Each structure stands twice: as structure tokens, then as C-alpha cells.
mmCIF file of C-alpha atoms in Angstrom:
data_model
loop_
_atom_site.group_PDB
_atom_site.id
_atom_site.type_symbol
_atom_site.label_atom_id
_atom_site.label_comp_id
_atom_site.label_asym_id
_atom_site.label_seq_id
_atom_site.Cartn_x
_atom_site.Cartn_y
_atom_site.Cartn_z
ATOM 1 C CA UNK A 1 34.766 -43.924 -46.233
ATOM 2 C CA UNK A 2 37.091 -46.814 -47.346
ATOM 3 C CA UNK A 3 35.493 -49.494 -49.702
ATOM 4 C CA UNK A 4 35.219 -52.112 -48.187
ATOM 5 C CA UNK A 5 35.772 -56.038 -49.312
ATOM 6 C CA UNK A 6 33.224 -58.291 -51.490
ATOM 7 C CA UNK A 7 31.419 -60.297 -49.208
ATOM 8 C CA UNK A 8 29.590 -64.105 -50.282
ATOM 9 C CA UNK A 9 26.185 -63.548 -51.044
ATOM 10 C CA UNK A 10 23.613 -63.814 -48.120
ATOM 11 C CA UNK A 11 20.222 -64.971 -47.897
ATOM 12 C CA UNK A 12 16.905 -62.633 -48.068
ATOM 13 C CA UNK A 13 16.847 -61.201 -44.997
ATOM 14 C CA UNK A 14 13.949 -61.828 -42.684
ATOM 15 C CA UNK A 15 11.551 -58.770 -41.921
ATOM 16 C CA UNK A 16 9.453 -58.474 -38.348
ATOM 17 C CA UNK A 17 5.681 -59.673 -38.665
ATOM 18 C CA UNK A 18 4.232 -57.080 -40.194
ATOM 19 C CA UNK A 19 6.755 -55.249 -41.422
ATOM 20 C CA UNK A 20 7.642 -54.087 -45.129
ATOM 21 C CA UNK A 21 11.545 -54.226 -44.619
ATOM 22 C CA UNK A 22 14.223 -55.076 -42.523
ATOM 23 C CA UNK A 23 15.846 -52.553 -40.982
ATOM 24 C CA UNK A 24 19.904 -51.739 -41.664
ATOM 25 C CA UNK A 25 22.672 -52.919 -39.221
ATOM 26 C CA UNK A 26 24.214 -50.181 -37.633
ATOM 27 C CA UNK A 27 27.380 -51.684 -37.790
ATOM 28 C CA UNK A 28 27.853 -52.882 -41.329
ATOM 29 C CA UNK A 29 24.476 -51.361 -43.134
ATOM 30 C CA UNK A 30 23.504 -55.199 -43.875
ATOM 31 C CA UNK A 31 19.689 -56.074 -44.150
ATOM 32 C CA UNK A 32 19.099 -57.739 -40.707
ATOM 33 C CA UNK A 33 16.972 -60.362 -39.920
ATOM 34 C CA UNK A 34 14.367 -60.783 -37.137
ATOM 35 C CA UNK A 35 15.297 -62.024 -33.570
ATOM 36 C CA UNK A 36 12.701 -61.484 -31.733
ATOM 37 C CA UNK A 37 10.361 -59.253 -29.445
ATOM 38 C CA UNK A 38 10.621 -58.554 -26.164
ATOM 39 C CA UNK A 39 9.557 -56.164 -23.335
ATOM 40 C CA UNK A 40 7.611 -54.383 -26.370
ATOM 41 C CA UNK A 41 10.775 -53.755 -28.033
ATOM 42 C CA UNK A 42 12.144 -55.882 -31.421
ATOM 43 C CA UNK A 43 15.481 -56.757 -32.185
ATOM 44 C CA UNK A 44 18.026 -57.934 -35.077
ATOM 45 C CA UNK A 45 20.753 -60.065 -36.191
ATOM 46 C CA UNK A 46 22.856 -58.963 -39.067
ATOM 47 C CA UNK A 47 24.132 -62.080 -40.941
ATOM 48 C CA UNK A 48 26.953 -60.537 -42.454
ATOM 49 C CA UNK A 49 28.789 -59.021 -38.920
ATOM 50 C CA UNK A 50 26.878 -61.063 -36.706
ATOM 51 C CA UNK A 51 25.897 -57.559 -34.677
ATOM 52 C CA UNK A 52 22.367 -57.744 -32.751
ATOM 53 C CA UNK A 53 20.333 -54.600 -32.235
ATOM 54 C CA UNK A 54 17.389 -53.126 -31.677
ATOM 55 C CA UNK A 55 15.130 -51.609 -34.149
ATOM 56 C CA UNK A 56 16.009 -48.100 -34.966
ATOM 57 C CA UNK A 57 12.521 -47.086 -34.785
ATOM 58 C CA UNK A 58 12.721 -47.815 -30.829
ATOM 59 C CA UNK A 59 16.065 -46.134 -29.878
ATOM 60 C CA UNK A 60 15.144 -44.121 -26.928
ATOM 61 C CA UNK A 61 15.437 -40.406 -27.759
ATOM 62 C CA UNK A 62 18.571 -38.014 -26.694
ATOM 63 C CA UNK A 63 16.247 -36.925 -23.129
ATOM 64 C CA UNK A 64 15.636 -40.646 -22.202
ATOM 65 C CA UNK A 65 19.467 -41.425 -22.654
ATOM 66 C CA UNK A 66 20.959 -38.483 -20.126
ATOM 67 C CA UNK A 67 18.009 -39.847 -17.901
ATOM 68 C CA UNK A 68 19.147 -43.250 -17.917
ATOM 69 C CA UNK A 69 22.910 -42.374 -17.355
ATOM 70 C CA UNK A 70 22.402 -39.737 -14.489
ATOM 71 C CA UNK A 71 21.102 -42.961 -12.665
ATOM 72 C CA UNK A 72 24.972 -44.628 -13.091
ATOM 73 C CA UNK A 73 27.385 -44.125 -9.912
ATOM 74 C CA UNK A 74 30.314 -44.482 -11.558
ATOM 75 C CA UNK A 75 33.077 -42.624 -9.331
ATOM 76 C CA UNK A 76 36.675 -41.692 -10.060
ATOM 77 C CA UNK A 77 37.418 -43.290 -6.420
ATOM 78 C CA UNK A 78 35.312 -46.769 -6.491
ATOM 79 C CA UNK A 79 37.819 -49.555 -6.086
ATOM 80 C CA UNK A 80 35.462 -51.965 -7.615
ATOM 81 C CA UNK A 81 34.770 -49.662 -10.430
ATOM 82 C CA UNK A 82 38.665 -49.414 -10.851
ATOM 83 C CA UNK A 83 38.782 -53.225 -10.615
ATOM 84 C CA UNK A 84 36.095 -53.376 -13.746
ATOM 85 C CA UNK A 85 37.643 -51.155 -15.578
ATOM 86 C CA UNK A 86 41.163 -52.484 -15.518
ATOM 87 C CA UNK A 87 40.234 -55.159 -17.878
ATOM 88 C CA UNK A 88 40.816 -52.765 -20.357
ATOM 89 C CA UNK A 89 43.425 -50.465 -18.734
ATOM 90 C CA UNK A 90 46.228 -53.386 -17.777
ATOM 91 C CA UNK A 91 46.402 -54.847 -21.465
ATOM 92 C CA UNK A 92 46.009 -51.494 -22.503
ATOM 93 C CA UNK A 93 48.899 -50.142 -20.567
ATOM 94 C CA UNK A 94 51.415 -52.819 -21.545
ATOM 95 C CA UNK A 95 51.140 -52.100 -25.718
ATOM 96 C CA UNK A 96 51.878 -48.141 -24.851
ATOM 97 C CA UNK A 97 54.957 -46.916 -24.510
ATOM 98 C CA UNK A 98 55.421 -44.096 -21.620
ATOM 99 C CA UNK A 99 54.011 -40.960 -21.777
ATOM 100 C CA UNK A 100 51.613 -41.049 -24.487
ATOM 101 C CA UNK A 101 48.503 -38.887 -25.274
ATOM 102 C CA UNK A 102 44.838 -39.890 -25.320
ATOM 103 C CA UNK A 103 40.905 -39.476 -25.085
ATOM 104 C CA UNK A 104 38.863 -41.121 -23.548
ATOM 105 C CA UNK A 105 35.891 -40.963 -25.704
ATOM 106 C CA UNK A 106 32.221 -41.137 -24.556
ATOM 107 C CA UNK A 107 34.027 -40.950 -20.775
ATOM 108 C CA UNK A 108 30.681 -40.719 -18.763
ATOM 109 C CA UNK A 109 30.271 -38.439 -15.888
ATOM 110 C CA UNK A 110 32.809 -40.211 -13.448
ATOM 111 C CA UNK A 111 36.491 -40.745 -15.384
ATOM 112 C CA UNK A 112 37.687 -42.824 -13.819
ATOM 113 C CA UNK A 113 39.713 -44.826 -16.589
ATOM 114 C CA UNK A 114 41.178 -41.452 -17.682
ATOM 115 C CA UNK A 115 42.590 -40.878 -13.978
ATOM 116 C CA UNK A 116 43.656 -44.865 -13.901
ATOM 117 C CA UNK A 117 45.690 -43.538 -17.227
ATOM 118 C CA UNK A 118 46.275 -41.029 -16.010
ATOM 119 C CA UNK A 119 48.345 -42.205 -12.646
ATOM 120 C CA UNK A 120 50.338 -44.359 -14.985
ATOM 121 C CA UNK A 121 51.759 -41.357 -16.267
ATOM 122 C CA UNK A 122 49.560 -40.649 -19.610
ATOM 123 C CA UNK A 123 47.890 -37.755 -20.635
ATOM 124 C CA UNK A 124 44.027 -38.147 -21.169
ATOM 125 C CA UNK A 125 41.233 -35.861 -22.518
ATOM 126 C CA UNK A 126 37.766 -36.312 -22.294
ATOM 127 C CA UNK A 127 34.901 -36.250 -24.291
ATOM 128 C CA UNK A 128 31.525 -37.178 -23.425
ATOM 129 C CA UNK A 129 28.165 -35.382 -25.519
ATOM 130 C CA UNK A 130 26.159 -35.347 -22.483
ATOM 131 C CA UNK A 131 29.014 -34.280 -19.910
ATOM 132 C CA UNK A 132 32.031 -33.469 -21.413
ATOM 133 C CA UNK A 133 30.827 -31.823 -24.401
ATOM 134 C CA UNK A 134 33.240 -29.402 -25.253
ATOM 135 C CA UNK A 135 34.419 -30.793 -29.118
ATOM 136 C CA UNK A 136 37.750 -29.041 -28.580
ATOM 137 C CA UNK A 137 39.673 -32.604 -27.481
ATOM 138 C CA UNK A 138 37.921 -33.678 -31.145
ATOM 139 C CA UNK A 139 40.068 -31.198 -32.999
ATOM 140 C CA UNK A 140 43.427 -33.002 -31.762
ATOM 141 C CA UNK A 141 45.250 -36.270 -32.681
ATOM 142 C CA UNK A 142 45.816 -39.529 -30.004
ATOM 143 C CA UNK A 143 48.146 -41.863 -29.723
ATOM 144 C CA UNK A 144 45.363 -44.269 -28.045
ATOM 145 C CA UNK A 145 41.532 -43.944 -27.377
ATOM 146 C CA UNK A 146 39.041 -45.897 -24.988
ATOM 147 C CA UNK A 147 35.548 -46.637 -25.349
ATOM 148 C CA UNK A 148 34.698 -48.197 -21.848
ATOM 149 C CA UNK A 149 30.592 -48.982 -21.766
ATOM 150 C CA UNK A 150 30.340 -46.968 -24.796
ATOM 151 C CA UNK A 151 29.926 -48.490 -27.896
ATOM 152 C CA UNK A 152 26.593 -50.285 -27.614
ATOM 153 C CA UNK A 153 25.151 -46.962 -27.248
ATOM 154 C CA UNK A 154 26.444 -45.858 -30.414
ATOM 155 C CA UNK A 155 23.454 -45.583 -33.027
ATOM 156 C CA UNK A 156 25.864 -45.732 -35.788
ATOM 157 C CA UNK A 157 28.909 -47.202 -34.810
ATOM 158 C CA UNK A 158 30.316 -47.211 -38.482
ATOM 159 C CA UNK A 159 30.298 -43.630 -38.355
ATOM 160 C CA UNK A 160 31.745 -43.436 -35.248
ATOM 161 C CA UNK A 161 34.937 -45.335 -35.807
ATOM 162 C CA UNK A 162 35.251 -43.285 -38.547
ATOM 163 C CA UNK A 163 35.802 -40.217 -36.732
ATOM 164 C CA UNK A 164 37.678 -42.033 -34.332
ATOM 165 C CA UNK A 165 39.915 -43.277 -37.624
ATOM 166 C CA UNK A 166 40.961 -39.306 -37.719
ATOM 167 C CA UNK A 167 41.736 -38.867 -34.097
ATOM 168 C CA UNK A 168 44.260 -41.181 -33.864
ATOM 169 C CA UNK A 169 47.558 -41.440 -35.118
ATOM 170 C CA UNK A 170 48.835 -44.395 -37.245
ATOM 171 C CA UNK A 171 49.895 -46.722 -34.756
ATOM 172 C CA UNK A 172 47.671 -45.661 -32.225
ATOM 173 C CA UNK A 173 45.603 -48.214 -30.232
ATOM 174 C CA UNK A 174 41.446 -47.943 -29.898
ATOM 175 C CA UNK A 175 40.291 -49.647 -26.463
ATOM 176 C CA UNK A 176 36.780 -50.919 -26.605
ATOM 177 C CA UNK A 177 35.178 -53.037 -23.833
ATOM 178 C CA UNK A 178 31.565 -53.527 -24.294
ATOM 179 C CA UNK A 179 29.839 -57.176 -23.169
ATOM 180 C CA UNK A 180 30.326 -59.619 -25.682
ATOM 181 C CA UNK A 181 26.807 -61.631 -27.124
ATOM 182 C CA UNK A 182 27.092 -65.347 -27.550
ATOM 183 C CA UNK A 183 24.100 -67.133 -27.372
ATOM 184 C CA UNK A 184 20.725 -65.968 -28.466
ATOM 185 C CA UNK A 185 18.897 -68.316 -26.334
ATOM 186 C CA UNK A 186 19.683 -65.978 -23.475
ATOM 187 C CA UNK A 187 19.442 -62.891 -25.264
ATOM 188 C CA UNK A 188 16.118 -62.238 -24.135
ATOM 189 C CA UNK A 189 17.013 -62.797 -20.482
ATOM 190 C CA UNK A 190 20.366 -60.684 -20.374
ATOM 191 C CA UNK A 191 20.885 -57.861 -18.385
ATOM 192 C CA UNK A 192 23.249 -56.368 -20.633
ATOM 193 C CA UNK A 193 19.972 -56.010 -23.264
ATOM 194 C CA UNK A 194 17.586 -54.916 -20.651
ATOM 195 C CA UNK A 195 19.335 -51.422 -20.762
ATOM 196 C CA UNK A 196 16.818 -49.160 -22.831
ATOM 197 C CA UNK A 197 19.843 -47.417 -23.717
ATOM 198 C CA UNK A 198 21.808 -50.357 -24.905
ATOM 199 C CA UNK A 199 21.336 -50.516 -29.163
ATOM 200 C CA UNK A 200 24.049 -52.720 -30.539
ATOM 201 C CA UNK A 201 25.333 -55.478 -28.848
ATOM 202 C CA UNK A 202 28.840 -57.199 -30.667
ATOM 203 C CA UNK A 203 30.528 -60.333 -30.720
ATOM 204 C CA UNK A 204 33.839 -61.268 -31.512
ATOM 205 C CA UNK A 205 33.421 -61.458 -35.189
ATOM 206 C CA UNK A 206 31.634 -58.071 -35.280
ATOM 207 C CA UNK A 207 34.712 -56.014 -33.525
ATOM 208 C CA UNK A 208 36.934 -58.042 -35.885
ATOM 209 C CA UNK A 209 34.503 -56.860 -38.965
ATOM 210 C CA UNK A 210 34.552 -53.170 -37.910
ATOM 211 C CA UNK A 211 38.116 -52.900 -37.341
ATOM 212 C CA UNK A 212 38.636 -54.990 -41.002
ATOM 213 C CA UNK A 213 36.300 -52.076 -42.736
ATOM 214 C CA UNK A 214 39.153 -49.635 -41.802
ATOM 215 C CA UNK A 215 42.041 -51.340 -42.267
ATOM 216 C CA UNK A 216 42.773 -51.893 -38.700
ATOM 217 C CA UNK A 217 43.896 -55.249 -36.772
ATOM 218 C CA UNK A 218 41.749 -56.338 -33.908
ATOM 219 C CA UNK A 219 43.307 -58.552 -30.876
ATOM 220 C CA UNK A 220 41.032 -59.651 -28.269
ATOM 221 C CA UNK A 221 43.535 -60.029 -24.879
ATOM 222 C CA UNK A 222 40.191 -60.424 -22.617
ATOM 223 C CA UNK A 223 36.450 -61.539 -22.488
ATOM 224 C CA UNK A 224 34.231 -58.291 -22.905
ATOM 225 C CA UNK A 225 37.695 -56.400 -24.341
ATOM 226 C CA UNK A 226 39.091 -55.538 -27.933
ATOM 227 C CA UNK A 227 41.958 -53.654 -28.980
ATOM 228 C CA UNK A 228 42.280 -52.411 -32.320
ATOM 229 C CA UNK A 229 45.657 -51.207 -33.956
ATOM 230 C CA UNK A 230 45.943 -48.706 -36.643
ATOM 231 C CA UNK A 231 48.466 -49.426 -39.289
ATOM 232 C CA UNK A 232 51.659 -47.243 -39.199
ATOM 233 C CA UNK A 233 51.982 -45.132 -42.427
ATOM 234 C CA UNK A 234 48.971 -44.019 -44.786
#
């Protein structure tokens, strides 16, 4: 793990009535401070990264998860799905140059992005824990990776754009697109956060953070949609 910067001082976080501590972020490993409660579940702001997230102690388990995504219908042939997902794939597709390799990581069981990549004449792998679980594509190198409705699953997303760090290449391109948080006085109304399976939820400033803790740029070319550039070179 890279050191990362000095950051200004920050104020004592806030712990959760009745609590004895605040809980980490996922995302930076900043105290958080309380949010609020609701639909028996608490949640956090991290001052530092500006991440939200539920309490870890609430995470559903890895049984609750594959239960929740065997209810998605997400097909390789859905023309609106296609449609949602090119938000990521257009401005993705214009930075690479033809013919490249990559994985698309935590794919889901309908890859659909991979086969939009694929058509555009790219090699894809895929890698999913619950349905694409064979580690072999994690034992190669990318010249781009997507994570399409993936990160704000991630229970630690630090580590996780770690590993991704040694999959790709220098100059390779990560592709996230996860639902951007603005406003906490609809936080406790959005749908986005009434997913049990949805932990982390990132704004702007939190992608930017992330990709800063490794070195990496971050350029946001649409709302919901970051791409992160490794460095050429060590």
C-alpha cells in the first residue's frame, strides 16, 4: 500500500447513540460520523472522502448478497440495459485504442458490457465471485477494467482498487459507474440506498480521493461515471 498524503486535521468524529466508536470508512479508513437511521439500518459520512455507508456491523452476509442479485434481469440482449450501460462504454471506447485487452470485474450474471466491448472489437474477461468465479482472469494484466454497478457493493473498496492497481497495466484505464450521492436530505428516500446490498455510496470527491491514494488521475466525462488513468511508467 502507497502512503498516502497528510491530510488537515478533522474534527472528533461523531459516534451513533449509543455507541462506543465510530466505525471506519471503507474507503479511506477515516473515523465517520453519524448520518442517520433508517429502515433499522445506520449509516455514515466520512469527513475526510466524503463516502457514505452503512455500518459494517449491518452488511448483509455473502448468502443474502447472491439472493439479492439472482433477483437482477440483467441480459446480454436488453436494448435498454445496453442503453444504461453505454454511459460508461462510449467514453470508454473513445480513450482506447483498437484492440485492447480487458476484464470486466464484478461482471454480474448477464455481461453484457463485456459483449458491448466486445463487438467493438476488444477482448474482455470476466470475473464475478458469485458467477464468474474462476480467479484465473486475476492472474493476467489489462489494458482497461470496468466496474459497472459494482463498487458500492465493495466492503472494502481500498482494498479492492488495490488489486485492481496490479491488474492493469500503466496506462490502462479503470471504468467505474456507480450512482453518484449529493444531497443528504434525500438520502434516506433514495432508491439507490434502499438496496440491502448497496454499502458505500461515492461522490465526486470520493472517486477523485481513491484514485489520488494510488497515484491515479480521475476524469469524470458523465453523471454516475468515472474514469481513472494509471500513470505510464513505475
Amino acid at each position: 500500500m502507497r502512503p498516502r498524503a497528510p491530510t488537515p486535521a478533522q474534527p472528533e468524529p461523531a459516534a451513533a447513540p449509543g455507541s462506543e466508536a465510530p466505525p471506519a470508512c471503507p474507503v479511506c479508513e477515516h473515523p465517520g460520523d453519524y448520518l442517520m437511521a433508517v429502515d433499522g439500518r445506520d449509516y455514515w459520512r466520512c469527513p475526510r472522502c466524503q463516502a457514505r455507508f452503512m455500518d459494517p456491523a449491518q452488511w448483509p452476509d455473502r448468502q443474502a448478497e447472491y439472493a439479492r442479485y439472482c433477483e437482477h434481469d440483467n441480459r446480454v440482449d436488453d436494448p435498454r440495459y445496453r442503453r444504461f450501460l453505454a454511459k460508461l462504454a462510449d467514453p470508454l471506447l473513445q480513450r482506447l485504442a483498437p484492440r485492447r485487452s480487458g476484464l470486466d470485474y464484478g461482471c454480474g450474471p448477464g455481461p453484457a458490457l463485456a459483449a458491448m466491448l466486445a463487438e467493438a472489437g476488444h477482448e474482455v474477461a470476466l470475473y464475478d465471485p458469485f458467477f464468474y468465479p474462476d480467479p484465473a482472469p486475476l492472474s493476467r494484466r489489462y489494458d482497461f477494467i470496468t466496474c459497472t454497478e459494482t463498487a458500492e457493493h465493495f466492503h472494502r473498496p481500498a482494498a479492492e482498487l488495490e488489486r485492481l492497481d496490479a491488474l492493469l497495466r500503466p496506462g490502462g484505464v479503470l471504468g467505474i459507474m456507480t450512482a453518484f450521492q449529493s444531497d443528504d436530505d434525500y438520502f434516506a428516500g433514495w432508491h439507490y440506498r434502499r438496496d440491502p446490498t448497496h454499502v458505500v455510496f461515492y461522490r465526486e470527491a470520493t472517486l477523485r480521493a481513491l484514485a489520488g491514494r494510488f497515484g491515479w488521475s480521475c476524469e469524470i466525462p458523465a453523471k454516475d461515471v468515472a474514469l481513472m488513468h494509471k500513470p505510464e511508467g513505475p
